[in-house]
Amino acid sequence: DTAVSQTPKYLVTQMGNDKSIKCEQNLGHDTMYWYKQDSKKFLKIMFSYNNKELIINETVPNRFSPKSPDKAHLNLHINSLELGDSAVYFCASSQPGRGRTSYEQYFGPGTRLTVT
Amino acid sequence: LAKTTQPISMDSYEGQEVNITCSHNNIATNDYITWYQQFPSQGPRFIIQGYKTKVTNEVASLFIPADRKSSTLSLPRVSLSDTAVYYCLVGVWGTGFQKLVFGTGTRLLVSP
């Protein structure tokens, strides 16, 4: 049973195209995230949703639009793809606790996006 | 916004203890410090988290000083399978807002 799944695993596309990456979690978590990992392996948060509501929206181009149809799904749509969008995109989920803020997250396997 | 920094790489031998430190000057007051392990072509995997002093689980220990501006992940008796990249994750304060920031990552190589 895969806890956090992403599709597709690999995505090769040309500049200017529009593409989507899907993420699903079966852990019953309320919070989901999208991260970007660049070629130098730096991990950077892009978005976070809690119960389908956007709670973190980092400085990313507005060509990136997350959509959460329900709390088990968080999809990422990217318009007008650029060369610099090439990276590995990770979805993650977590369950907020009470009191202190926990960042125990469960990550998907990643989607390697290559823009040519 | 101060970076959350880690040593780029570390080398060790099987059976040794490895300590990896993360510096996070602007850590948010109420947040845990969390550490992850990442193997090639996989997503990061949770290892341990703590708020202050020392936390230990079956795979690692986490040492956090009183000012919480750094944390040290300790891996006892590493094996070849511990070769991976290790990241800390903290909430930090920016200019009037809070950000969620991964450390720069430490590539650990364990040799026989």
Coordinates of N, CA and C in Angstrom, one line a residue:
Chain A
D1 N 0.8 -1.2 0.0 CA 0.0 0.0 0.0 C 0.9 1.2 0.0
T2 N 0.8 2.0 -1.1 CA 1.6 3.2 -1.2 C 0.9 4.3 -0.4
A3 N 1.7 5.0 0.5 CA 1.1 6.0 1.4 C 0.9 7.3 0.6
V4 N 1.9 7.8 -0.1 CA 1.8 9.0 -0.9 C 2.3 8.6 -2.3
S5 N 1.4 8.8 -3.3 CA 1.7 8.4 -4.7 C 1.7 9.6 -5.6
Q6 N 2.5 9.6 -6.6 CA 2.5 10.7 -7.6 C 2.5 10.1 -9.0
T7 N 1.9 10.8 -9.9 CA 1.9 10.4 -11.3 C 2.0 11.6 -12.1
P8 N 2.8 11.6 -13.2 CA 3.7 10.5 -13.6 C 5.0 10.5 -12.8
K9 N 5.8 9.5 -12.9 CA 7.1 9.4 -12.3 C 8.1 10.2 -13.1
Y10 N 8.0 10.2 -14.4 CA 8.8 10.9 -15.3 C 7.9 11.7 -16.3
L11 N 8.4 12.9 -16.6 CA 7.6 13.8 -17.5 C 8.6 14.6 -18.4
V12 N 8.6 14.3 -19.7 CA 9.4 15.0 -20.6 C 8.5 15.8 -21.5
T13 N 8.8 17.1 -21.6 CA 7.9 17.9 -22.4 C 8.7 19.1 -23.0
Q14 N 8.1 19.8 -23.9 CA 8.7 20.9 -24.5 C 8.3 22.3 -23.9
M15 N 9.2 23.2 -24.1 CA 8.9 24.6 -23.6 C 7.6 25.1 -24.1
G16 N 6.8 25.7 -23.2 CA 5.6 26.3 -23.7 C 4.4 25.5 -23.4
N17 N 4.6 24.2 -23.2 CA 3.5 23.3 -22.9 C 2.9 23.4 -21.5
D18 N 1.7 22.9 -21.3 CA 1.1 22.9 -20.0 C 1.0 21.4 -19.5
K19 N 1.4 21.2 -18.3 CA 1.4 19.8 -17.8 C 0.9 19.8 -16.3
S20 N 0.4 18.6 -15.9 CA -0.1 18.5 -14.5 C 0.6 17.3 -13.9
I21 N 0.8 17.4 -12.6 CA 1.3 16.3 -11.8 C 0.3 16.0 -10.7
K22 N 0.0 14.7 -10.5 CA -1.1 14.4 -9.5 C -0.5 13.7 -8.3
C23 N -1.1 14.0 -7.2 CA -0.6 13.4 -5.9 C -1.8 13.0 -5.1
E24 N -1.7 11.8 -4.5 CA -2.7 11.2 -3.7 C -2.1 10.6 -2.4
Q25 N -2.7 10.8 -1.3 CA -2.2 10.2 0.0 C -3.4 9.4 0.6
N26 N -3.1 8.2 1.1 CA -4.1 7.4 1.8 C -3.9 7.3 3.3
L27 N -3.2 8.3 3.8 CA -2.8 8.3 5.3 C -3.9 9.0 6.1
G28 N -4.9 9.6 5.5 CA -5.9 10.4 6.2 C -5.3 11.7 6.8
H29 N -4.2 12.2 6.2 CA -3.6 13.4 6.7 C -4.4 14.6 6.2
D30 N -4.3 15.7 7.0 CA -5.1 16.9 6.6 C -4.2 17.9 5.8
T31 N -2.9 17.8 5.9 CA -2.0 18.7 5.2 C -1.2 18.1 4.1
M32 N -1.1 18.7 3.0 CA -0.3 18.3 1.8 C 0.6 19.4 1.3
Y33 N 1.7 19.0 0.7 CA 2.7 20.0 0.3 C 3.2 19.6 -1.1
W34 N 3.7 20.6 -1.8 CA 4.5 20.4 -3.0 C 5.9 21.0 -2.8
Y35 N 6.9 20.3 -3.1 CA 8.3 20.7 -3.0 C 9.0 20.6 -4.4
K36 N 10.0 21.4 -4.6 CA 10.8 21.3 -5.8 C 12.2 21.1 -5.4
Q37 N 12.9 20.0 -6.0 CA 14.3 19.7 -5.7 C 15.1 20.0 -7.0
D38 N 16.0 20.9 -6.9 CA 16.7 21.3 -8.2 C 17.9 20.4 -8.4
S39 N 18.7 20.7 -9.4 CA 19.8 19.8 -9.8 C 20.9 19.7 -8.7
K40 N 20.9 20.8 -7.8 CA 21.9 20.8 -6.7 C 21.3 20.1 -5.5
K41 N 20.2 19.5 -5.6 CA 19.5 18.7 -4.5 C 18.9 19.6 -3.4
F42 N 18.8 20.9 -3.7 CA 18.2 21.8 -2.7 C 16.7 21.6 -2.7
L43 N 16.1 21.4 -1.6 CA 14.6 21.2 -1.5 C 14.0 22.5 -1.1
K44 N 12.9 22.9 -1.8 CA 12.3 24.2 -1.5 C 10.8 24.0 -1.6
I45 N 10.1 24.4 -0.5 CA 8.6 24.3 -0.5 C 8.0 25.3 -1.5
M46 N 6.9 24.8 -2.1 CA 6.2 25.6 -3.1 C 4.8 26.0 -2.5
F47 N 4.1 25.0 -2.1 CA 2.7 25.2 -1.6 C 2.4 24.2 -0.5
S48 N 1.5 24.6 0.4 CA 0.9 23.7 1.4 C -0.6 23.9 1.5
Y49 N -1.3 22.9 1.6 CA -2.8 22.9 1.7 C -3.1 22.2 3.0
N50 N -4.1 22.8 3.7 CA -4.6 22.1 4.9 C -6.1 22.0 4.7
N51 N -6.6 20.7 4.7 CA -8.0 20.5 4.4 C -8.6 21.3 3.2
K52 N -7.9 21.2 2.1 CA -8.2 21.8 0.8 C -8.0 23.3 0.8
E53 N -7.5 23.9 1.9 CA -7.3 25.4 1.8 C -5.8 25.7 1.8
L54 N -5.4 26.6 0.9 CA -4.0 27.0 0.8 C -3.5 27.7 2.0
I55 N -2.4 27.2 2.6 CA -1.9 27.9 3.8 C -0.5 28.4 3.6
I56 N 0.3 27.8 2.7 CA 1.6 28.3 2.3 C 1.7 28.4 0.8
N57 N 2.1 29.6 0.4 CA 2.2 29.9 -1.0 C 3.5 30.7 -1.2
E58 N 4.6 30.0 -1.4 CA 5.9 30.6 -1.5 C 6.0 31.4 -2.8
T59 N 7.1 32.1 -3.0 CA 7.3 32.9 -4.1 C 7.6 32.0 -5.3
V60 N 6.6 31.5 -6.0 CA 6.8 30.7 -7.2 C 6.0 31.5 -8.3
P61 N 6.4 31.3 -9.6 CA 5.7 31.9 -10.7 C 4.3 31.5 -10.7
N62 N 3.4 32.5 -11.1 CA 2.0 32.1 -11.1 C 1.6 31.2 -12.2
R63 N 2.6 30.7 -13.0 CA 2.4 29.6 -13.9 C 2.1 28.3 -13.2
F64 N 2.5 28.3 -11.9 CA 2.3 27.1 -11.1 C 1.0 27.3 -10.3
S65 N 0.0 26.3 -10.5 CA -1.2 26.5 -9.7 C -1.6 25.1 -9.1
P66 N -1.6 25.1 -7.8 CA -2.0 23.9 -7.1 C -3.5 23.8 -7.1
K67 N -4.0 22.6 -7.0 CA -5.5 22.4 -6.9 C -5.7 21.2 -6.0
S68 N -6.6 21.3 -5.0 CA -6.9 20.3 -4.0 C -8.4 20.0 -4.1
P69 N -8.8 19.0 -4.9 CA -10.2 18.6 -4.9 C -10.8 18.0 -3.7
D70 N -9.9 17.4 -2.9 CA -10.3 16.9 -1.6 C -9.0 16.7 -0.8
K71 N -9.1 16.4 0.5 CA -7.9 16.5 1.3 C -6.9 15.4 1.1
A72 N -7.4 14.4 0.3 CA -6.5 13.3 -0.1 C -5.7 13.5 -1.4
H73 N -6.0 14.6 -2.1 CA -5.4 14.9 -3.4 C -4.9 16.3 -3.4
L74 N -3.7 16.5 -4.0 CA -3.2 17.8 -4.3 C -2.4 17.7 -5.6
N75 N -3.0 18.4 -6.6 CA -2.4 18.3 -7.9 C -1.7 19.6 -8.2
L76 N -0.7 19.5 -9.1 CA 0.1 20.7 -9.5 C 0.0 20.9 -11.0
H77 N -0.5 22.0 -11.4 CA -0.6 22.3 -12.8 C 0.4 23.4 -13.2
I78 N 1.1 23.2 -14.3 CA 2.1 24.2 -14.7 C 1.9 24.6 -16.1
N79 N 1.7 25.9 -16.2 CA 1.4 26.5 -17.6 C 2.7 27.0 -18.2
S80 N 2.8 27.0 -19.5 CA 3.9 27.6 -20.3 C 5.2 27.2 -19.7
L81 N 5.5 25.9 -19.7 CA 6.7 25.4 -19.1 C 8.0 26.0 -19.7
E82 N 9.0 26.3 -18.8 CA 10.2 26.9 -19.1 C 11.4 25.9 -18.8
L83 N 12.5 26.1 -19.4 CA 13.7 25.2 -19.1 C 14.0 25.1 -17.6
G84 N 13.9 26.3 -17.0 CA 14.2 26.3 -15.5 C 13.2 25.6 -14.6
D85 N 12.2 25.1 -15.2 CA 11.2 24.3 -14.4 C 11.7 22.9 -14.3
S86 N 12.7 22.5 -15.0 CA 13.2 21.1 -14.9 C 13.7 20.9 -13.5
A87 N 13.2 19.8 -12.9 CA 13.5 19.5 -11.5 C 12.8 18.3 -11.1
V88 N 13.0 17.8 -9.9 CA 12.1 16.8 -9.3 C 11.1 17.4 -8.4
Y89 N 9.9 17.1 -8.6 CA 8.8 17.6 -7.7 C 8.3 16.6 -6.8
F90 N 8.3 16.9 -5.5 CA 7.8 16.0 -4.5 C 6.5 16.5 -3.9
C91 N 5.7 15.5 -3.7 CA 4.4 15.8 -2.9 C 4.7 15.1 -1.5
A92 N 4.1 15.7 -0.5 CA 4.2 15.2 0.9 C 2.9 15.4 1.6
S93 N 2.7 14.7 2.7 CA 1.6 14.9 3.5 C 2.0 14.8 5.0
S94 N 1.2 15.4 5.9 CA 1.5 15.4 7.3 C 0.2 15.6 8.1
Q95 N 0.2 15.2 9.3 CA -1.0 15.4 10.2 C -0.6 16.4 11.2
P96 N -1.2 17.6 11.2 CA -0.9 18.6 12.2 C -1.3 18.1 13.6
G97 N -0.4 18.3 14.6 CA -0.8 17.9 15.9 C -1.2 19.2 16.7
R98 N -1.4 18.9 18.0 CA -1.8 20.0 18.9 C -0.5 20.5 19.5
G99 N -0.5 21.8 19.9 CA 0.7 22.3 20.5 C 1.7 22.7 19.5
R100 N 2.9 22.2 19.7 CA 4.1 22.6 18.9 C 3.9 22.1 17.4
T101 N 4.5 22.9 16.5 CA 4.3 22.5 15.1 C 5.3 21.4 14.7
S102 N 4.7 20.3 14.2 CA 5.5 19.2 13.8 C 5.6 19.2 12.3
Y103 N 6.8 18.8 11.8 CA 7.0 18.7 10.4 C 7.3 17.3 10.0
E104 N 6.7 16.3 10.6 CA 6.9 14.9 10.3 C 6.0 14.7 9.0
Q105 N 6.7 14.6 7.9 CA 6.0 14.5 6.6 C 6.3 13.2 5.9
Y106 N 5.4 12.7 5.1 CA 5.6 11.5 4.3 C 5.6 12.0 2.9
F107 N 6.7 11.6 2.2 CA 6.9 12.1 0.8 C 6.6 11.0 -0.2
G108 N 6.1 11.5 -1.3 CA 5.9 10.6 -2.5 C 7.3 10.3 -3.2
P109 N 7.3 9.5 -4.2 CA 8.5 9.1 -4.9 C 9.1 10.2 -5.8
G110 N 8.3 11.2 -6.0 CA 8.9 12.3 -6.9 C 8.4 12.1 -8.3
T111 N 8.4 13.3 -9.0 CA 8.2 13.3 -10.5 C 9.3 14.1 -11.1
R112 N 10.1 13.4 -11.9 CA 11.2 14.1 -12.6 C 10.7 14.8 -13.9
L113 N 10.7 16.1 -13.8 CA 10.2 16.9 -15.0 C 11.4 17.4 -15.8
T114 N 11.4 17.1 -17.1 CA 12.4 17.6 -17.9 C 11.8 18.4 -19.0
V115 N 12.2 19.7 -19.1 CA 11.7 20.6 -20.2 C 12.7 20.8 -21.2
T116 N 12.4 20.5 -22.4 CA 13.4 20.6 -23.5 C 13.1 21.8 -24.5
Chain B
L1 N 16.9 36.8 5.0 CA 16.5 35.5 5.7 C 17.7 34.6 5.8
A2 N 18.1 34.3 7.0 CA 19.3 33.4 7.2 C 19.0 32.1 6.6
K3 N 20.1 31.5 6.1 CA 20.0 30.2 5.5 C 20.0 29.1 6.6
T4 N 19.5 28.0 6.3 CA 19.6 26.8 7.2 C 20.7 26.0 6.6
T5 N 21.9 26.0 7.3 CA 23.1 25.4 6.6 C 23.5 24.2 7.3
Q6 N 24.1 23.3 6.5 CA 24.7 22.0 6.9 C 26.0 21.9 6.1
P7 N 26.9 21.0 6.7 CA 28.1 20.7 5.9 C 27.7 20.0 4.6
I8 N 28.4 20.2 3.5 CA 28.1 19.7 2.2 C 28.2 18.2 2.2
S9 N 29.3 17.7 2.8 CA 29.5 16.2 2.8 C 30.3 15.8 4.0
M10 N 30.2 14.5 4.3 CA 30.9 13.8 5.4 C 31.3 12.4 4.9
D11 N 32.4 12.0 5.4 CA 32.8 10.6 5.1 C 33.0 9.8 6.4
S12 N 32.7 8.6 6.4 CA 32.8 7.8 7.6 C 33.1 6.3 7.2
Y13 N 33.3 5.5 8.2 CA 33.5 4.1 8.0 C 32.5 3.3 8.8
E14 N 32.2 2.1 8.3 CA 31.2 1.3 9.0 C 31.5 1.2 10.5
G15 N 30.5 1.2 11.3 CA 30.7 1.1 12.8 C 31.0 2.3 13.5
Q16 N 31.3 3.4 12.8 CA 31.6 4.7 13.5 C 30.3 5.4 13.8
E17 N 30.4 6.4 14.7 CA 29.3 7.3 15.0 C 29.5 8.5 14.1
V18 N 28.4 9.0 13.6 CA 28.4 10.2 12.7 C 27.5 11.3 13.3
N19 N 28.0 12.5 13.4 CA 27.3 13.6 13.8 C 27.2 14.7 12.8
I20 N 25.9 15.1 12.4 CA 25.7 16.1 11.4 C 25.0 17.2 12.0
T21 N 25.5 18.4 11.8 CA 25.0 19.6 12.5 C 24.3 20.5 11.5
C22 N 23.2 21.1 11.9 CA 22.4 22.0 11.1 C 22.3 23.4 11.9
S23 N 22.6 24.4 11.2 CA 22.5 25.8 11.8 C 21.2 26.5 11.3
H24 N 20.4 26.9 12.3 CA 19.1 27.6 11.9 C 18.9 28.7 12.9
N25 N 19.5 29.9 12.5 CA 19.5 31.0 13.4 C 18.1 31.6 13.7
N26 N 17.3 31.6 12.7 CA 16.0 32.2 12.8 C 14.8 31.3 13.1
I27 N 15.1 30.2 13.8 CA 14.1 29.2 14.0 C 12.9 29.7 14.7
A28 N 11.7 29.3 14.3 CA 10.4 29.8 14.9 C 10.3 29.2 16.3
T29 N 9.7 29.9 17.1 CA 9.7 29.6 18.6 C 9.0 28.3 18.9
N30 N 7.9 28.0 18.2 CA 7.1 26.9 18.6 C 7.2 25.7 17.7
D31 N 8.2 25.6 16.9 CA 8.4 24.5 15.9 C 9.3 23.4 16.3
Y32 N 9.0 22.2 16.0 CA 10.0 21.1 16.1 C 11.1 21.3 15.1
I33 N 12.2 20.6 15.3 CA 13.3 20.5 14.4 C 13.2 19.0 13.9
T34 N 13.2 18.9 12.6 CA 13.0 17.6 12.0 C 14.1 17.2 11.0
W35 N 14.5 15.9 11.0 CA 15.5 15.5 10.1 C 15.0 14.4 9.2
Y36 N 15.5 14.4 7.9 CA 15.2 13.5 6.9 C 16.4 12.8 6.3
Q37 N 16.2 11.6 5.7 CA 17.2 10.9 5.0 C 16.7 10.7 3.5
Q38 N 17.5 10.9 2.6 CA 17.1 10.8 1.2 C 18.1 9.9 0.4
F39 N 17.6 8.8 -0.2 CA 18.4 8.0 -1.1 C 18.2 8.5 -2.5
P40 N 19.1 8.1 -3.4 CA 18.9 8.6 -4.8 C 17.6 8.1 -5.4
S41 N 16.9 8.9 -6.1 CA 15.7 8.6 -6.8 C 14.5 8.3 -5.9
Q42 N 14.6 8.7 -4.6 CA 13.5 8.5 -3.7 C 13.2 9.8 -3.0
G43 N 12.0 9.9 -2.4 CA 11.6 11.0 -1.6 C 12.3 11.0 -0.2
P44 N 12.4 12.1 0.4 CA 13.0 12.2 1.8 C 12.1 11.3 2.7
R45 N 12.8 10.7 3.7 CA 12.2 9.8 4.7 C 12.4 10.4 6.0
F46 N 11.4 10.5 6.8 CA 11.5 11.0 8.2 C 12.4 10.2 9.1
I47 N 13.3 10.8 9.8 CA 14.2 10.1 10.7 C 13.8 10.4 12.2
I48 N 13.7 11.7 12.5 CA 13.6 12.0 14.0 C 13.2 13.5 14.0
Q49 N 12.5 13.9 15.1 CA 12.3 15.3 15.4 C 12.3 15.5 16.9
G50 N 12.6 16.8 17.2 CA 12.7 17.2 18.6 C 12.5 18.7 18.8
Y51 N 12.2 19.1 20.0 CA 12.0 20.5 20.3 C 13.2 21.1 21.1
K52 N 13.7 20.4 22.1 CA 14.9 20.8 22.8 C 15.5 19.6 23.5
T53 N 16.7 19.8 24.0 CA 17.6 18.8 24.7 C 17.9 17.7 23.8
K54 N 17.5 16.4 24.2 CA 17.9 15.3 23.4 C 16.7 14.4 23.2
V55 N 16.6 13.8 22.0 CA 15.6 12.9 21.6 C 16.3 11.7 21.0
T56 N 15.9 10.5 21.3 CA 16.4 9.3 20.8 C 15.4 8.3 20.3
N57 N 15.6 7.7 19.1 CA 14.7 6.7 18.7 C 15.5 5.5 18.2
E58 N 14.9 4.6 17.5 CA 15.7 3.3 17.2 C 16.7 3.5 16.2
V59 N 16.8 4.6 15.5 CA 17.8 4.8 14.4 C 18.7 5.9 14.7
A60 N 18.4 6.9 15.5 CA 19.2 8.1 15.6 C 18.9 8.8 16.9
S61 N 19.8 9.8 17.2 CA 19.6 10.7 18.3 C 19.6 12.1 17.8
L62 N 19.0 13.0 18.5 CA 18.9 14.4 18.0 C 19.3 15.3 19.3
F63 N 20.3 16.1 19.1 CA 20.7 17.0 20.2 C 20.4 18.4 19.8
I64 N 19.8 19.1 20.8 CA 19.4 20.5 20.5 C 19.8 21.3 21.7
P65 N 20.6 22.4 21.5 CA 21.0 23.2 22.6 C 19.9 24.1 23.0
A66 N 20.1 24.8 24.2 CA 19.0 25.6 24.8 C 18.6 26.7 23.9
D67 N 19.5 27.3 23.1 CA 19.1 28.4 22.2 C 18.4 28.0 20.9
R68 N 18.4 26.7 20.7 CA 17.8 26.0 19.5 C 18.3 26.6 18.2
K69 N 19.4 27.2 18.1 CA 19.9 27.8 16.9 C 20.7 26.8 16.1
S70 N 20.8 25.6 16.6 CA 21.4 24.5 15.8 C 20.9 23.2 16.3
S71 N 21.1 22.2 15.6 CA 20.8 20.8 16.0 C 21.8 19.8 15.4
T72 N 22.0 18.7 16.1 CA 22.9 17.7 15.7 C 22.3 16.4 15.6
L73 N 22.3 15.8 14.4 CA 21.8 14.4 14.2 C 22.9 13.5 14.4
S74 N 22.7 12.5 15.3 CA 23.7 11.5 15.6 C 23.3 10.1 15.1
L75 N 24.1 9.5 14.3 CA 23.8 8.2 13.8 C 24.8 7.2 14.4
P76 N 24.4 6.3 15.3 CA 25.4 5.4 16.0 C 25.7 4.3 15.0
R77 N 27.0 3.9 15.0 CA 27.4 2.7 14.3 C 26.9 2.6 12.9
V78 N 27.3 3.5 12.1 CA 26.7 3.6 10.7 C 27.1 2.3 9.9
S79 N 26.3 2.0 8.9 CA 26.6 0.9 8.0 C 26.5 1.5 6.6
L80 N 26.9 0.6 5.6 CA 27.0 1.1 4.2 C 25.6 1.6 3.8
S81 N 24.5 1.1 4.3 CA 23.2 1.5 3.9 C 22.8 2.8 4.4
D82 N 23.6 3.4 5.3 CA 23.3 4.8 5.7 C 23.9 5.8 4.8
T83 N 24.6 5.4 3.7 CA 25.0 6.4 2.7 C 23.8 7.0 2.1
A84 N 23.7 8.3 2.2 CA 22.5 9.0 1.8 C 22.7 10.5 2.0
V85 N 21.8 11.3 1.6 CA 21.8 12.8 1.9 C 20.8 13.0 3.1
Y86 N 21.3 13.8 4.0 CA 20.5 14.1 5.3 C 20.2 15.6 5.3
Y87 N 18.9 15.8 5.6 CA 18.4 17.2 5.6 C 17.8 17.5 7.0
C88 N 18.0 18.7 7.5 CA 17.1 19.2 8.6 C 16.0 20.0 8.0
L89 N 14.9 20.2 8.7 CA 13.8 20.9 8.3 C 13.3 21.7 9.5
V90 N 13.2 23.0 9.3 CA 12.7 23.9 10.4 C 11.8 25.0 9.9
G91 N 11.0 25.5 10.8 CA 10.2 26.7 10.5 C 11.1 27.9 10.9
V92 N 11.3 28.9 10.1 CA 12.1 30.0 10.4 C 11.3 31.3 10.2
W93 N 11.7 32.4 10.9 CA 11.0 33.6 10.8 C 11.7 34.5 9.7
G94 N 10.9 35.0 8.8 CA 11.4 35.9 7.8 C 11.0 37.3 8.2
T95 N 10.7 38.2 7.3 CA 10.3 39.5 7.6 C 8.8 39.6 7.8
G96 N 8.4 39.3 9.1 CA 7.0 39.3 9.4 C 6.2 38.1 9.0
F97 N 6.9 37.0 8.6 CA 6.2 35.8 8.3 C 7.0 34.6 8.6
Q98 N 6.4 33.5 8.6 CA 7.2 32.2 8.9 C 7.3 31.4 7.6
K99 N 8.5 30.9 7.4 CA 8.8 30.0 6.3 C 9.2 28.6 6.7
L100 N 8.9 27.7 5.9 CA 9.3 26.3 6.1 C 10.5 26.0 5.2
V101 N 11.7 25.7 5.9 CA 12.9 25.7 5.1 C 13.7 24.4 5.4
F102 N 14.1 23.7 4.3 CA 15.0 22.6 4.4 C 16.4 23.1 4.5
G103 N 17.3 22.4 5.2 CA 18.7 22.7 5.2 C 19.3 22.4 3.9
T104 N 20.5 22.7 3.7 CA 21.2 22.6 2.4 C 21.6 21.2 2.1
G105 N 21.5 20.3 3.1 CA 21.7 18.8 2.9 C 23.2 18.4 3.1
T106 N 23.4 17.3 3.7 CA 24.7 16.7 3.9 C 24.8 15.3 3.3
R107 N 25.7 15.2 2.4 CA 25.9 13.9 1.7 C 26.8 13.1 2.5
L108 N 26.3 12.0 3.1 CA 27.1 11.1 3.9 C 27.6 9.9 3.1
L109 N 28.9 9.6 3.1 CA 29.4 8.4 2.4 C 30.0 7.5 3.5
V110 N 29.5 6.3 3.6 CA 30.0 5.3 4.5 C 30.8 4.3 3.7
S111 N 32.0 4.1 4.1 CA 32.9 3.1 3.4 C 33.2 1.9 4.3
P112 N 33.5 0.8 3.7 CA 33.8 -0.4 4.4 C 35.0 -0.3 5.3

